[in-house]
Amino acid sequence: MSVIKNIFQKIIFLLALLLTQLFTAQNHSFKNGDLLFININCGPMCDAINAVTQGYNNEKFNHMGLVVVQNGETFVYEAIGKAVVKTPIKTFLAYSKDPIYVGELLPEYQKLIPNALTFSENQLGIPYDSDFIYNNGKYYCSELIYDAFLTANNNQPFFQLFPMTYKEPNSADYFPIWVTHFKKQGIEIPEEQPGCNPGGMSLDNKITLKRIN
């Protein structure tokens, strides 16, 4: 009975902690142009992304979105699932139980925010980029943000693109999940092709990050 009681107490503690974190994040005062960096659990694919990317403060970030406030309501532009969507902030924050960080553009770059938001609004419904290939008419999460600020910055790169890798760290072997995924997509693994990821973008010196939960 004592073992069951201890397990039950731990479950209650973890639930309380999660609810406290979510309440704190949801009551943060979000602004247009805030960038949200989170870590979600999508199984082996997310594990593979986390293994080869590094985020701010050594955090693992595998998803991100762009905040917009409309008519007193807060949403997040994101590429997830099947397409680019505009998600209520509470839904977005509930994706993760891990630390959530908000990124704010430095003052000299905040003039880009309105056009970045307009661009993102215009991309709603664009298919999700399961090929993870830049500039193919589809978007994965950080690719949407990259293009939003590229467009807002008069088509001059704002964030950076880097060679993407789908190989296990310090190995010539691909993660099995990527071999299976790209075989299903019917394309070669786009190793070393230019791309971006939330972790890398969180390190950009044109933004400041703050943990909100």
CSV table of C-alpha atoms in Angstrom, one decimal:
chain,number,residue,atom,x,y,z
A,1,MET,CA,0.0,0.0,0.0
A,2,SER,CA,2.8,2.4,0.8
A,3,VAL,CA,4.3,1.9,-2.7
A,4,ILE,CA,1.0,2.6,-4.3
A,5,LYS,CA,0.6,5.7,-2.1
A,6,ASN,CA,4.0,7.0,-3.1
A,7,ILE,CA,3.3,6.5,-6.8
A,8,PHE,CA,0.0,8.3,-6.4
A,9,GLN,CA,1.6,11.2,-4.6
A,10,LYS,CA,4.3,11.5,-7.4
A,11,ILE,CA,1.5,11.5,-10.0
A,12,ILE,CA,-0.4,14.3,-8.2
A,13,PHE,CA,2.9,16.3,-7.8
A,14,LEU,CA,3.7,16.0,-11.5
A,15,LEU,CA,0.2,17.0,-12.5
A,16,ALA,CA,0.2,20.0,-10.2
A,17,LEU,CA,3.6,21.1,-11.6
A,18,LEU,CA,2.4,20.8,-15.2
A,19,LEU,CA,-0.7,22.8,-14.5
A,20,THR,CA,1.3,25.5,-12.7
A,21,GLN,CA,3.7,25.7,-15.7
A,22,LEU,CA,0.9,25.9,-18.2
A,23,PHE,CA,-1.0,28.5,-16.1
A,24,THR,CA,2.2,30.7,-15.9
A,25,ALA,CA,2.8,30.4,-19.6
A,26,GLN,CA,-0.8,31.2,-20.6
A,27,ASN,CA,-0.8,34.3,-18.4
A,28,HIS,CA,2.4,35.7,-20.0
A,29,SER,CA,1.7,38.9,-21.9
A,30,PHE,CA,2.3,37.9,-25.5
A,31,LYS,CA,2.9,40.5,-28.2
A,32,ASN,CA,2.8,40.6,-32.0
A,33,GLY,CA,6.0,39.1,-33.4
A,34,ASP,CA,6.9,37.0,-30.3
A,35,LEU,CA,8.6,33.8,-31.3
A,36,LEU,CA,7.7,30.7,-29.3
A,37,PHE,CA,10.2,27.9,-29.0
A,38,ILE,CA,9.1,24.5,-27.6
A,39,ASN,CA,10.0,20.8,-27.4
A,40,ILE,CA,7.2,18.4,-28.3
A,41,ASN,CA,7.1,14.7,-28.2
A,42,CYS,CA,6.5,13.2,-31.6
A,43,GLY,CA,8.4,10.0,-31.1
A,44,PRO,CA,11.6,8.9,-32.9
A,45,MET,CA,11.5,11.8,-35.4
A,46,CYS,CA,11.6,14.4,-32.7
A,47,ASP,CA,14.3,12.5,-30.8
A,48,ALA,CA,16.4,12.5,-34.0
A,49,ILE,CA,15.9,16.3,-34.4
A,50,ASN,CA,16.9,16.9,-30.8
A,51,ALA,CA,20.0,14.7,-31.2
A,52,VAL,CA,21.6,16.9,-33.9
A,53,THR,CA,20.4,20.4,-33.0
A,54,GLN,CA,21.2,22.6,-30.1
A,55,GLY,CA,19.1,25.4,-28.7
A,56,TYR,CA,19.4,28.5,-26.5
A,57,ASN,CA,20.6,27.7,-22.9
A,58,ASN,CA,21.2,24.1,-24.0
A,59,GLU,CA,17.5,23.5,-24.4
A,60,LYS,CA,16.0,21.1,-26.9
A,61,PHE,CA,13.6,22.9,-29.3
A,62,ASN,CA,12.0,21.0,-32.2
A,63,HIS,CA,9.0,23.3,-32.9
A,64,MET,CA,8.3,27.0,-33.1
A,65,GLY,CA,5.6,29.5,-34.0
A,66,LEU,CA,5.0,33.2,-34.4
A,67,VAL,CA,2.5,35.1,-32.2
A,68,VAL,CA,-0.2,37.4,-33.5
A,69,VAL,CA,-2.8,39.2,-31.4
A,70,GLN,CA,-6.1,39.8,-33.3
A,71,ASN,CA,-9.2,41.4,-31.8
A,72,GLY,CA,-7.9,40.8,-28.3
A,73,GLU,CA,-7.2,37.1,-28.9
A,74,THR,CA,-3.8,35.6,-29.1
A,75,PHE,CA,-2.9,33.0,-31.8
A,76,VAL,CA,0.3,31.4,-33.1
A,77,TYR,CA,1.1,30.9,-36.8
A,78,GLU,CA,2.7,27.5,-37.2
A,79,ALA,CA,3.4,24.8,-39.7
A,80,ILE,CA,2.3,21.6,-38.2
A,81,GLY,CA,0.3,18.5,-39.1
A,82,LYS,CA,-0.9,18.9,-42.7
A,83,ALA,CA,-0.6,22.7,-43.3
A,84,VAL,CA,0.2,26.2,-42.0
A,85,VAL,CA,-2.4,27.1,-39.4
A,86,LYS,CA,-3.3,29.8,-36.9
A,87,THR,CA,-3.6,28.1,-33.5
A,88,PRO,CA,-5.0,29.5,-30.3
A,89,ILE,CA,-2.2,30.3,-27.8
A,90,LYS,CA,-3.6,27.9,-25.2
A,91,THR,CA,-3.6,25.0,-27.6
A,92,PHE,CA,0.0,25.8,-28.7
A,93,LEU,CA,1.3,26.0,-25.2
A,94,ALA,CA,-0.4,22.7,-24.2
A,95,TYR,CA,1.8,20.8,-26.8
A,96,SER,CA,4.7,20.6,-24.4
A,97,LYS,CA,5.4,20.0,-20.7
A,98,ASP,CA,9.0,21.1,-21.2
A,99,PRO,CA,10.3,24.6,-20.8
A,100,ILE,CA,8.8,27.1,-23.2
A,101,TYR,CA,10.8,30.1,-24.3
A,102,VAL,CA,9.6,33.4,-25.9
A,103,GLY,CA,11.9,35.2,-28.3
A,104,GLU,CA,11.7,38.9,-28.9
A,105,LEU,CA,13.3,40.7,-31.8
A,106,LEU,CA,15.8,43.4,-30.8
A,107,PRO,CA,14.2,46.9,-31.0
A,108,GLU,CA,15.9,47.8,-34.3
A,109,TYR,CA,14.3,44.8,-36.0
A,110,GLN,CA,10.7,45.1,-34.7
A,111,LYS,CA,9.7,47.2,-37.7
A,112,LEU,CA,9.8,43.9,-39.6
A,113,ILE,CA,7.0,42.3,-37.6
A,114,PRO,CA,3.9,43.7,-39.4
A,115,ASN,CA,5.0,42.4,-42.8
A,116,ALA,CA,6.1,39.1,-41.2
A,117,LEU,CA,2.7,38.6,-39.8
A,118,THR,CA,1.0,39.5,-43.1
A,119,PHE,CA,3.2,37.0,-44.9
A,120,SER,CA,2.3,34.3,-42.3
A,121,GLU,CA,-1.5,35.0,-42.6
A,122,ASN,CA,-1.2,34.7,-46.4
A,123,GLN,CA,0.4,31.2,-46.0
A,124,LEU,CA,-2.5,29.7,-44.1
A,125,GLY,CA,-3.4,26.4,-45.7
A,126,ILE,CA,-0.1,25.9,-47.5
A,127,PRO,CA,0.9,22.2,-47.1
A,128,TYR,CA,3.3,21.0,-44.5
A,129,ASP,CA,6.8,20.3,-45.8
A,130,SER,CA,7.3,16.6,-45.0
A,131,ASP,CA,10.2,16.6,-47.5
A,132,PHE,CA,12.1,19.2,-45.4
A,133,ILE,CA,13.5,20.8,-48.5
A,134,TYR,CA,13.7,24.6,-48.6
A,135,ASN,CA,11.8,26.6,-51.2
A,136,ASN,CA,9.6,23.8,-52.5
A,137,GLY,CA,6.3,25.5,-52.0
A,138,LYS,CA,5.6,23.9,-48.7
A,139,TYR,CA,6.6,24.8,-45.1
A,140,TYR,CA,7.9,23.1,-42.0
A,141,CYS,CA,7.8,25.1,-38.7
A,142,SER,CA,11.0,27.1,-38.8
A,143,GLU,CA,11.0,27.4,-42.6
A,144,LEU,CA,7.7,29.4,-42.3
A,145,ILE,CA,9.3,31.8,-39.8
A,146,TYR,CA,12.5,32.0,-42.0
A,147,ASP,CA,10.5,33.0,-45.0
A,148,ALA,CA,8.2,35.4,-43.1
A,149,PHE,CA,11.2,37.5,-42.0
A,150,LEU,CA,13.0,37.1,-45.3
A,151,THR,CA,10.1,38.6,-47.0
A,152,ALA,CA,9.7,41.3,-44.4
A,153,ASN,CA,13.4,42.2,-44.8
A,154,ASN,CA,13.1,43.0,-48.5
A,155,ASN,CA,14.1,39.5,-49.4
A,156,GLN,CA,17.4,39.8,-47.6
A,157,PRO,CA,18.1,36.9,-45.2
A,158,PHE,CA,17.2,37.7,-41.6
A,159,PHE,CA,17.8,34.3,-40.0
A,160,GLN,CA,20.4,31.8,-41.4
A,161,LEU,CA,20.2,28.6,-43.4
A,162,PHE,CA,22.6,25.8,-42.5
A,163,PRO,CA,23.4,22.4,-44.1
A,164,MET,CA,20.9,19.9,-42.7
A,165,THR,CA,21.9,16.5,-41.4
A,166,TYR,CA,19.9,13.3,-40.9
A,167,LYS,CA,22.8,11.2,-39.6
A,168,GLU,CA,23.4,10.1,-36.1
A,169,PRO,CA,25.9,12.2,-34.2
A,170,ASN,CA,29.5,11.2,-35.0
A,171,SER,CA,28.4,8.6,-37.4
A,172,ALA,CA,28.0,8.1,-41.1
A,173,ASP,CA,24.7,6.2,-40.6
A,174,TYR,CA,21.4,7.9,-41.0
A,175,PHE,CA,18.8,7.7,-38.2
A,176,PRO,CA,16.5,4.7,-39.1
A,177,ILE,CA,13.5,7.0,-38.7
A,178,TRP,CA,14.8,9.2,-41.5
A,179,VAL,CA,15.5,6.3,-43.8
A,180,THR,CA,12.0,5.1,-43.4
A,181,HIS,CA,10.5,8.6,-43.7
A,182,PHE,CA,12.2,9.6,-46.9
A,183,LYS,CA,11.6,6.2,-48.5
A,184,LYS,CA,7.9,6.8,-47.8
A,185,GLN,CA,8.2,10.3,-49.3
A,186,GLY,CA,9.8,8.8,-52.4
A,187,ILE,CA,12.9,11.0,-52.4
A,188,GLU,CA,16.5,10.8,-51.5
A,189,ILE,CA,17.5,12.0,-48.0
A,190,PRO,CA,18.3,15.7,-48.4
A,191,GLU,CA,21.6,15.5,-46.5
A,192,GLU,CA,23.6,18.7,-46.5
A,193,GLN,CA,20.8,20.6,-48.2
A,194,PRO,CA,20.2,24.2,-46.8
A,195,GLY,CA,17.6,24.5,-44.1
A,196,CYS,CA,16.8,25.7,-40.6
A,197,ASN,CA,15.6,24.4,-37.3
A,198,PRO,CA,14.1,25.9,-34.1
A,199,GLY,CA,17.2,25.3,-32.0
A,200,GLY,CA,19.5,27.1,-34.4
A,201,MET,CA,17.1,30.0,-34.8
A,202,SER,CA,16.9,30.3,-31.0
A,203,LEU,CA,20.6,31.1,-31.0
A,204,ASP,CA,20.3,34.1,-33.4
A,205,ASN,CA,21.8,37.3,-32.0
A,206,LYS,CA,19.0,39.4,-33.3
A,207,ILE,CA,16.6,38.1,-30.7
A,208,THR,CA,16.5,37.7,-27.0
A,209,LEU,CA,15.0,34.7,-25.2
A,210,LYS,CA,13.2,34.3,-21.9
A,211,ARG,CA,11.7,31.3,-20.3
A,212,ILE,CA,8.0,31.8,-19.5
A,213,ASN,CA,7.2,28.7,-17.4
